[in-house]
Short mmCIF file of C-alpha atoms in Angstrom, two decimals:
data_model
loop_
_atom_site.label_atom_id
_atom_site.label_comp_id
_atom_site.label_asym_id
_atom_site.label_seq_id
_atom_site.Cartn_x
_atom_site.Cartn_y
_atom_site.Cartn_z
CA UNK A 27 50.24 49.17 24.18
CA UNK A 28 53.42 49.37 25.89
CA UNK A 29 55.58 45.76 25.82
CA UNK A 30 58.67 44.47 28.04
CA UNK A 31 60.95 42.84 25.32
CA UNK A 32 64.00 43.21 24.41
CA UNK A 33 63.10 42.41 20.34
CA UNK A 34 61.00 40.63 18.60
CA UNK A 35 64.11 38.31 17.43
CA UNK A 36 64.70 37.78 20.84
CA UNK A 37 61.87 37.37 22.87
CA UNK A 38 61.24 33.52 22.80
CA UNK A 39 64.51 32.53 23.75
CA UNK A 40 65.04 35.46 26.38
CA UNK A 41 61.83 34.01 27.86
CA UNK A 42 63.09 30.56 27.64
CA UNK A 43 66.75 31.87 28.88
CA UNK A 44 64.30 33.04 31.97
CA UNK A 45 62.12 29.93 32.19
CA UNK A 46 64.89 27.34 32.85
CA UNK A 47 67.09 29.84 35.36
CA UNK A 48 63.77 30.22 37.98
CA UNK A 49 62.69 26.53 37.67
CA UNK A 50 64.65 23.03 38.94
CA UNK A 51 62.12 21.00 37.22
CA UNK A 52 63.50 21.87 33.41
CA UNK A 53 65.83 22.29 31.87
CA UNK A 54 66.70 22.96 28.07
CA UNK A 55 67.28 19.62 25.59
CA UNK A 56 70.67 18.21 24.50
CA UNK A 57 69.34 18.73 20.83
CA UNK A 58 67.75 22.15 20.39
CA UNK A 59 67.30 24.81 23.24
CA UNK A 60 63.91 25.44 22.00
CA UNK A 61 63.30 21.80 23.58
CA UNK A 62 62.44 22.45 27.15
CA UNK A 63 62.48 19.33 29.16
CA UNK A 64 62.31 17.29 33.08
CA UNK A 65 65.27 17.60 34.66
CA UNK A 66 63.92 15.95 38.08
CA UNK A 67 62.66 12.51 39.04
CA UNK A 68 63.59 11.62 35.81
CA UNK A 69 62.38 7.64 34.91
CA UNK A 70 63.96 5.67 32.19
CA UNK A 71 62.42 6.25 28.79
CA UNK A 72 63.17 2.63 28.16
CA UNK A 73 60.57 1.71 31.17
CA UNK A 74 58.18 4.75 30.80
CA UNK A 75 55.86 6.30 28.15
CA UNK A 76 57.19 10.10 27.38
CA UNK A 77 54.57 12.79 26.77
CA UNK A 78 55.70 15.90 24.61
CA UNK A 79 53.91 18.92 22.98
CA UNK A 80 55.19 21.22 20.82
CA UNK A 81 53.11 24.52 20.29
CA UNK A 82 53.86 28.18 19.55
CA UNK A 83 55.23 30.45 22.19
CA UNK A 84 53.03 33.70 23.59
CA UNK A 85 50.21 31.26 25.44
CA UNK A 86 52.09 30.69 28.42
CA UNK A 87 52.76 29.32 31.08
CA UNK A 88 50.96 26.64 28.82
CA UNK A 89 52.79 24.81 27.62
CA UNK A 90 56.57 25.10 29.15
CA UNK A 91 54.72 25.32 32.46
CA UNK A 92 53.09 21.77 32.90
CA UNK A 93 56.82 20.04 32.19
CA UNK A 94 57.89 17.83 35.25
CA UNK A 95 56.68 14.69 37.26
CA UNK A 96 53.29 13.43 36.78
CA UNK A 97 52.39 15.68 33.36
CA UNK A 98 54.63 16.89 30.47
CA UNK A 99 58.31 15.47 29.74
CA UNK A 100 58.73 18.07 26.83
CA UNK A 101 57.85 21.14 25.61
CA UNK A 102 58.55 21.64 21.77
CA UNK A 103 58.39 26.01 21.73
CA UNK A 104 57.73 27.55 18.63
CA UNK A 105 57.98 30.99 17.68
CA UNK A 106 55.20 33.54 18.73
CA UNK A 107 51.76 32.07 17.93
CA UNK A 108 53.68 29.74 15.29
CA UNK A 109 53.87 25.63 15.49
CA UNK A 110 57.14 24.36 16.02
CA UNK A 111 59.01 23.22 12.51
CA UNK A 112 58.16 19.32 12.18
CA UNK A 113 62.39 19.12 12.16
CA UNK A 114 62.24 20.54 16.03
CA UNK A 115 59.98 18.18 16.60
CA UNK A 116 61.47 15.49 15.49
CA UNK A 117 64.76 16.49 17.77
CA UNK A 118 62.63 16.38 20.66
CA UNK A 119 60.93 13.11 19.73
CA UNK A 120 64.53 11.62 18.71
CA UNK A 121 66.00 13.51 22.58
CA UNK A 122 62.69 11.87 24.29
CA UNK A 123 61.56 8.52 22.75
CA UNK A 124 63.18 5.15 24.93
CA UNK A 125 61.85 1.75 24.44
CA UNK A 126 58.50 2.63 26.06
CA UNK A 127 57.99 4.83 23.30
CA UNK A 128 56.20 8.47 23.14
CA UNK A 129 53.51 9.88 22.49
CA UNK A 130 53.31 13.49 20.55
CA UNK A 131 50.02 15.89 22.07
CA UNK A 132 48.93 17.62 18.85
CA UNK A 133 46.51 20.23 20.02
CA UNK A 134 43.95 20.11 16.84
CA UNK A 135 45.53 23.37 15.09
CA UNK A 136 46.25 23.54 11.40
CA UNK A 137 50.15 23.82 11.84
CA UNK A 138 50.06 21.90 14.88
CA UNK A 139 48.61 19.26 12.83
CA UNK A 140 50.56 19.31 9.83
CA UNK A 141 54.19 19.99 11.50
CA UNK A 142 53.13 17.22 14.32
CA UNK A 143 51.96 14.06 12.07
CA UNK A 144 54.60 14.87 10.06
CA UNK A 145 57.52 14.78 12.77
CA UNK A 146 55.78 11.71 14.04
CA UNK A 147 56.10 9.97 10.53
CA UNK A 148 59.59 10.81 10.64
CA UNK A 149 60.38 9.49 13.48
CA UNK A 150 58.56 6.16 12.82
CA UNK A 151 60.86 6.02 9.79
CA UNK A 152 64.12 6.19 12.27
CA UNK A 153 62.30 2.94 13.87
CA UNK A 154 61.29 5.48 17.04
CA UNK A 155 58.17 4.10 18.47
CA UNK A 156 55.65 7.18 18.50
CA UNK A 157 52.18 8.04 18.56
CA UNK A 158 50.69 11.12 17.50
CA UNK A 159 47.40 11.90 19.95
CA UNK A 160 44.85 14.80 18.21
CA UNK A 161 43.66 16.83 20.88
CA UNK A 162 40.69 18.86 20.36
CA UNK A 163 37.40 19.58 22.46
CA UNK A 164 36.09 23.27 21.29
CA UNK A 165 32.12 23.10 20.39
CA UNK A 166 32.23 25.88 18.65
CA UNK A 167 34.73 24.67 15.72
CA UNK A 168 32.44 21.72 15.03
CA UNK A 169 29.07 19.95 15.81
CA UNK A 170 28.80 16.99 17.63
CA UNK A 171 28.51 14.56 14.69
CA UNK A 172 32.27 16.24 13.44
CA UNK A 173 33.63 16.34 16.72
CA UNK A 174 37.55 15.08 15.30
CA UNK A 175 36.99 18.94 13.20
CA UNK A 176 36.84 20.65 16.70
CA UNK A 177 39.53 23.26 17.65
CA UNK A 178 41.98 22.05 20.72
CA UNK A 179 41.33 24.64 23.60
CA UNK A 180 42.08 25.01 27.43
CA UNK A 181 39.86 21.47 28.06
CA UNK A 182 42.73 20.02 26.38
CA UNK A 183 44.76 20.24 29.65
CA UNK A 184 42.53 17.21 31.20
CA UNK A 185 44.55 15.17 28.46
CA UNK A 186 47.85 16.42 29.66
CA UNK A 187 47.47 15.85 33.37
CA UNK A 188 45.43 12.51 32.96
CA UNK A 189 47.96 11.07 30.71
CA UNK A 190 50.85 12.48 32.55
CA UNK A 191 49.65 10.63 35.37
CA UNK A 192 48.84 7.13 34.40
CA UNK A 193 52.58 7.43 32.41
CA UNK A 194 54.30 8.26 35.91
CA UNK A 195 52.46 4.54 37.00
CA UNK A 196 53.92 2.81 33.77
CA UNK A 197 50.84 2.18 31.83
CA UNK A 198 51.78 1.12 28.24
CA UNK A 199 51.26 3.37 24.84
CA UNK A 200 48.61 1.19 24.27
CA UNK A 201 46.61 1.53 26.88
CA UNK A 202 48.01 5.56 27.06
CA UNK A 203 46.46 6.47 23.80
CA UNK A 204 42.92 4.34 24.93
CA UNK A 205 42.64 7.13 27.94
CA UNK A 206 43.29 9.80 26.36
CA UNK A 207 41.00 9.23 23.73
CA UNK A 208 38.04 8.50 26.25
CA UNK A 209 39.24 11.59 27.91
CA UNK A 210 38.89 13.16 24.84
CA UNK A 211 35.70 11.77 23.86
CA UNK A 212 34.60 12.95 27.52
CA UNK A 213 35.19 16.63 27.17
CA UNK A 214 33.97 19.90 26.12
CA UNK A 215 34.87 23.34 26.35
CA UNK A 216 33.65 26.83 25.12
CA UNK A 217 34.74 29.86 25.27
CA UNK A 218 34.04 33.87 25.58
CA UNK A 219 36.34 37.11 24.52
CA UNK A 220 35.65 40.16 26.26
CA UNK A 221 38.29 42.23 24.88
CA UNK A 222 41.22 41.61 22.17
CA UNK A 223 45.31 40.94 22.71
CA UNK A 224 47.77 42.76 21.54
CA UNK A 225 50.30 40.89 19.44
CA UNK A 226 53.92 41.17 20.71
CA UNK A 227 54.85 41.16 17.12
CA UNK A 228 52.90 43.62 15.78
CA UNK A 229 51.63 45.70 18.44
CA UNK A 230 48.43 45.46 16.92
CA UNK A 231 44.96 44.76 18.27
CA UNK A 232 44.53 40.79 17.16
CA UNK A 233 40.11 41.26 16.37
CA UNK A 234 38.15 44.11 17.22
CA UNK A 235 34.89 43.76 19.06
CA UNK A 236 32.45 46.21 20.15
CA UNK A 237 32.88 47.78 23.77
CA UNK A 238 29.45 46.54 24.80
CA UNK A 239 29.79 43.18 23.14
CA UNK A 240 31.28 39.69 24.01
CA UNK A 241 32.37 37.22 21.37
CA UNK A 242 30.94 33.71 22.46
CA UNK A 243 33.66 30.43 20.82
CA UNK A 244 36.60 32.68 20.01
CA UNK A 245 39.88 30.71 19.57
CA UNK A 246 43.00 31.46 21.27
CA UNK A 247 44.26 33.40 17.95
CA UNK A 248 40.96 35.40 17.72
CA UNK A 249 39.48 32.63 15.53
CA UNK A 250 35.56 32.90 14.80
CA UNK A 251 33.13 31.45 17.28
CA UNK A 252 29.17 30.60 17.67
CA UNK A 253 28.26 33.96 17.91
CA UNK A 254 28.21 37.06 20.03
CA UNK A 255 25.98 38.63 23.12
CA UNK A 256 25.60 41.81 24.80
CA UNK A 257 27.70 42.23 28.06
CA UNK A 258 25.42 41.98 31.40
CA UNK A 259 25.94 39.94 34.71
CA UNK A 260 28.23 37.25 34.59
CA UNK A 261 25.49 34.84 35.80
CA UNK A 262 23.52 35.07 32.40
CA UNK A 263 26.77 34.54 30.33
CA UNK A 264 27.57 31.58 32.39
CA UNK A 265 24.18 30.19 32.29
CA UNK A 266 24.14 30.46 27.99
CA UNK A 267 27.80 28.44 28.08
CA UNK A 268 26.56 25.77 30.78
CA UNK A 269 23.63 25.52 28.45
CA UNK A 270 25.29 25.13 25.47
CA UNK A 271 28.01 22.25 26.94
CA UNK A 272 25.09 20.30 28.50
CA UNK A 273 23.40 20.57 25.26
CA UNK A 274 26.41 19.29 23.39
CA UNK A 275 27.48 16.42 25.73
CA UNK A 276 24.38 16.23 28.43
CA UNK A 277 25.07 14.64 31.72
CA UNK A 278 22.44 12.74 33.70
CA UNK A 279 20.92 13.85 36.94
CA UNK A 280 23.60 13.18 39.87
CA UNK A 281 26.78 13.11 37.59
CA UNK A 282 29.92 14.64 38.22
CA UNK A 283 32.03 17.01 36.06
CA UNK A 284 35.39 18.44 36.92
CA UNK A 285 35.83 21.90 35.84
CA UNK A 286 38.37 24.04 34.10
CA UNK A 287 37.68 27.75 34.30
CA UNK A 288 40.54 29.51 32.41
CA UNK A 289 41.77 33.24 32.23
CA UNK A 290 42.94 34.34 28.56
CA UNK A 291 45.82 36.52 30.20
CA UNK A 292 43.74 39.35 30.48
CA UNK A 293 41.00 38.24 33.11
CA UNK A 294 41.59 38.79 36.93
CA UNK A 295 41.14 36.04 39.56
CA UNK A 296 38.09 37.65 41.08
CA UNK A 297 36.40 37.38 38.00
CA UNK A 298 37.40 34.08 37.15
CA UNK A 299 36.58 33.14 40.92
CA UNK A 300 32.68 34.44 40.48
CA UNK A 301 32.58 32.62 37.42
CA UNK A 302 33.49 29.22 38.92
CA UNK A 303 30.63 29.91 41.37
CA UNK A 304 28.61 30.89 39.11
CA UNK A 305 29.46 27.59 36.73
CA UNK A 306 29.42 25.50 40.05
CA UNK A 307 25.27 26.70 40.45
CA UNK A 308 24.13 26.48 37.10
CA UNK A 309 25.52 23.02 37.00
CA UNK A 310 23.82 22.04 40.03
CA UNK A 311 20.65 23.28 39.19
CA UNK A 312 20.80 20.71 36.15
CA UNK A 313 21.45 17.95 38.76
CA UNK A 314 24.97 17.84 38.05
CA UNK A 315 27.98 18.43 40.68
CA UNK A 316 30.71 20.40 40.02
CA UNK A 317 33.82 18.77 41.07
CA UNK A 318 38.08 19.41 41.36
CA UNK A 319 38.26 22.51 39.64
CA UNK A 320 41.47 24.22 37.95
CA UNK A 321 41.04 28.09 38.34
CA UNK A 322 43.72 30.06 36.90
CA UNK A 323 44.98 31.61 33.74
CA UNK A 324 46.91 28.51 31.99
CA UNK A 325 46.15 29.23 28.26
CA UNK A 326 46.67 32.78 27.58
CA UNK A 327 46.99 34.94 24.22
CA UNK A 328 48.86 37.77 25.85
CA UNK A 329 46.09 40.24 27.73
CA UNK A 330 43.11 38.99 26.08
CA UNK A 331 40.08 39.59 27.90
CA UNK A 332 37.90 36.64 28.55
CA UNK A 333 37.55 33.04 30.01
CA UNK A 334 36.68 29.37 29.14
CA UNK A 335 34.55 26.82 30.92
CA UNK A 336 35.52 23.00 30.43
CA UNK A 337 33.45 20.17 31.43
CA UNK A 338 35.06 16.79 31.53
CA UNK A 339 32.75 13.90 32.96
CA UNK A 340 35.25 11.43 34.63
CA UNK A 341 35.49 8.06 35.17
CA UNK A 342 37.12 6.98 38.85
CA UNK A 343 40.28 6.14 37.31
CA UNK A 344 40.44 10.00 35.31
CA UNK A 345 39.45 11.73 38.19
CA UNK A 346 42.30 9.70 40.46
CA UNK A 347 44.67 10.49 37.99
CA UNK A 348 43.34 14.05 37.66
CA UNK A 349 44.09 14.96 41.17
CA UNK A 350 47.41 13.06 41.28
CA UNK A 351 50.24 14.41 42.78
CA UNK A 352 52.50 16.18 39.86
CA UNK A 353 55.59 18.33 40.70
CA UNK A 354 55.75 21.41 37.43
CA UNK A 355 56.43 24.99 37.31
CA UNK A 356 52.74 25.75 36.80
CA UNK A 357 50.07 23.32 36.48
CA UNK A 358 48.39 23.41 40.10
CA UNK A 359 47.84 21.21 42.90
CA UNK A 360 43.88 19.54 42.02
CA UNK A 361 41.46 18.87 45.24
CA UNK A 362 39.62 16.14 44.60
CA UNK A 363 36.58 16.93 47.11
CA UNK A 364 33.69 17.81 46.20
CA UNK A 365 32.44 21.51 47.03
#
């Protein structure tokens, strides 16, 4: 398949080079150019809780995109589907980290993981007041009972936005890390792969899957799900993933849940638009309303074919903080009323 690039040495930082010239909200760090930060409405770290995330480039616009008022106030980039070194990290938590201290978004990834508590531990050595925060909500990584095993995956961006927002009103790390773990603990997601990427590095096909099948719980890099089914109508794929969130985490009769429905890159919006409606019915034929939903492609791996649904079940103060005004590149504007 045919790619715009200049190289493969290049790419990241001509995207980058790109990202920061169309965007006033960012703008690259003082300590690395791979740290892409807010360069608007800017509060004092000493007074306000920083969020940052460092993750490997080729998933965009997550998660360069969601930097600015009320969500991100770093990106760490990494190379193409690679984590960030724990050393660029640590620039961007040494760039980022006031008084208030910071907290470090690890989405649950084995690199992630390892380069992330590990840059965190560093800085808590240079007397930086940090917090790593796993982030993980996949059910197809885990069961129930190992839910801190799960994979993170597009859900993850109720963390982002939630936290991003209660920061911008000057709640405490404390009390920062207590949210997002509820929001966390409030959350599922699952996903289904209709067709594989193309790597950027490679040029090669990233899995192989039957023309006439669909992988159910494949990971952004193609990792191994629940299980596959044949392609049909959308409704009856929808109806097996509503099934098997509600069966994970149920929800009683006459609760909400605000959904994600997310685009892998290769997915258009009329398809991702009939499966919100379909999500939206099989929810409410379980007695449960479908509420503020983000529809978009926001977690991509290149053209991969596919989508994921995320159910969070919110408490007043998540869902206020959900639909809060935020001012990023990317991450979109959330209507709180209910369909």
């Amino acid at each position: 398949m045919k790619k715009l690039f200049n190289s493969a040495e290049t790419m990241v930082d001509d995207m980058l080079d790109g990202f920061v010239s169309a965007f006033p909200q960012v703008e690259r760090g003082v300590s690395d150019p791979r740290v892409i930060k807010r360069a608007q409405n800017v509060k004092n770290p000493d007074e306000k809780v920083t969020l940052l995330i460092g993750n490997g480039s080729g998933h965009e616009p997550i998660a360069m995109g969601f930097v600015g008022q009320g969500v991100l106030d770093a990106n760490i980039v990494g190379d193409v589907f690679a984590a960030p070194s724990a050393d660029l990290i640590l620039d961007g938590l040494v760039e980022m980290t006031g008084q208030a201290g910071s907290i470090l978004l690890i989405s649950q990834h084995s690199g992630d993981i390892i380069n992330g508590r590990a840059a965190t531990m560093m800085a808590q050595d240079l007397g930086l007041k940090t917090v790593p925060l796993p982030m993980y909500d996949d059910i197809s990584a885990a069961p129930p009972e190992r839910k801190q095993d799960r994979r993170g995956a597009p859900g993850t961006m109720f963390i982002y936005k939630i936290l991003g927002a209660a920061a911008e009103e000057g709640w405490s790390l404390e009390d920062l890390i207590a949210l997002g773990e509820a929001v966390r603990d409030r959350l599922v997601t699952l996903a289904a792969a209709v067709s594989p990427p193309i790597s950027p590095l490679t040029g090669q096909e990233m899995f192989s899957l039957p023309p006439d099948e669909i992988f159910l719980g494949m990971g952004v890099h193609g990792e191994p799900g629940v299980g596959r089914t044949k392609v049909g109508p959308v409704r009856n794929l929808v109806e097996q993933i509503v099934e098997k969130l509600l069966a994970d985490r149920p929800m009683a009769e006459d609760s909400r849940a605000c959904v994600i429905i997310n685009g892998m890159g290769g997915t258009t919006l009329m398809e991702q638009l009939t499966i919100w409606e379909e999500t939206r019915e099989a929810l409410l034929a379980r007695g449960v309303t479908a509420i503020a939903p983000m529809i978009g492609s926001y977690v991509t791996t290149q053209e991969m074919g596919g989508f994921s649904i995320s159910l969070l079940e919110p408490t007043d103060d998540m869902l206020s903080f959900w639909g809060a005004p935020s001012d990023t590149p990317f991450f979109p504007r959330i209507h709180l009323e209910a369909p």
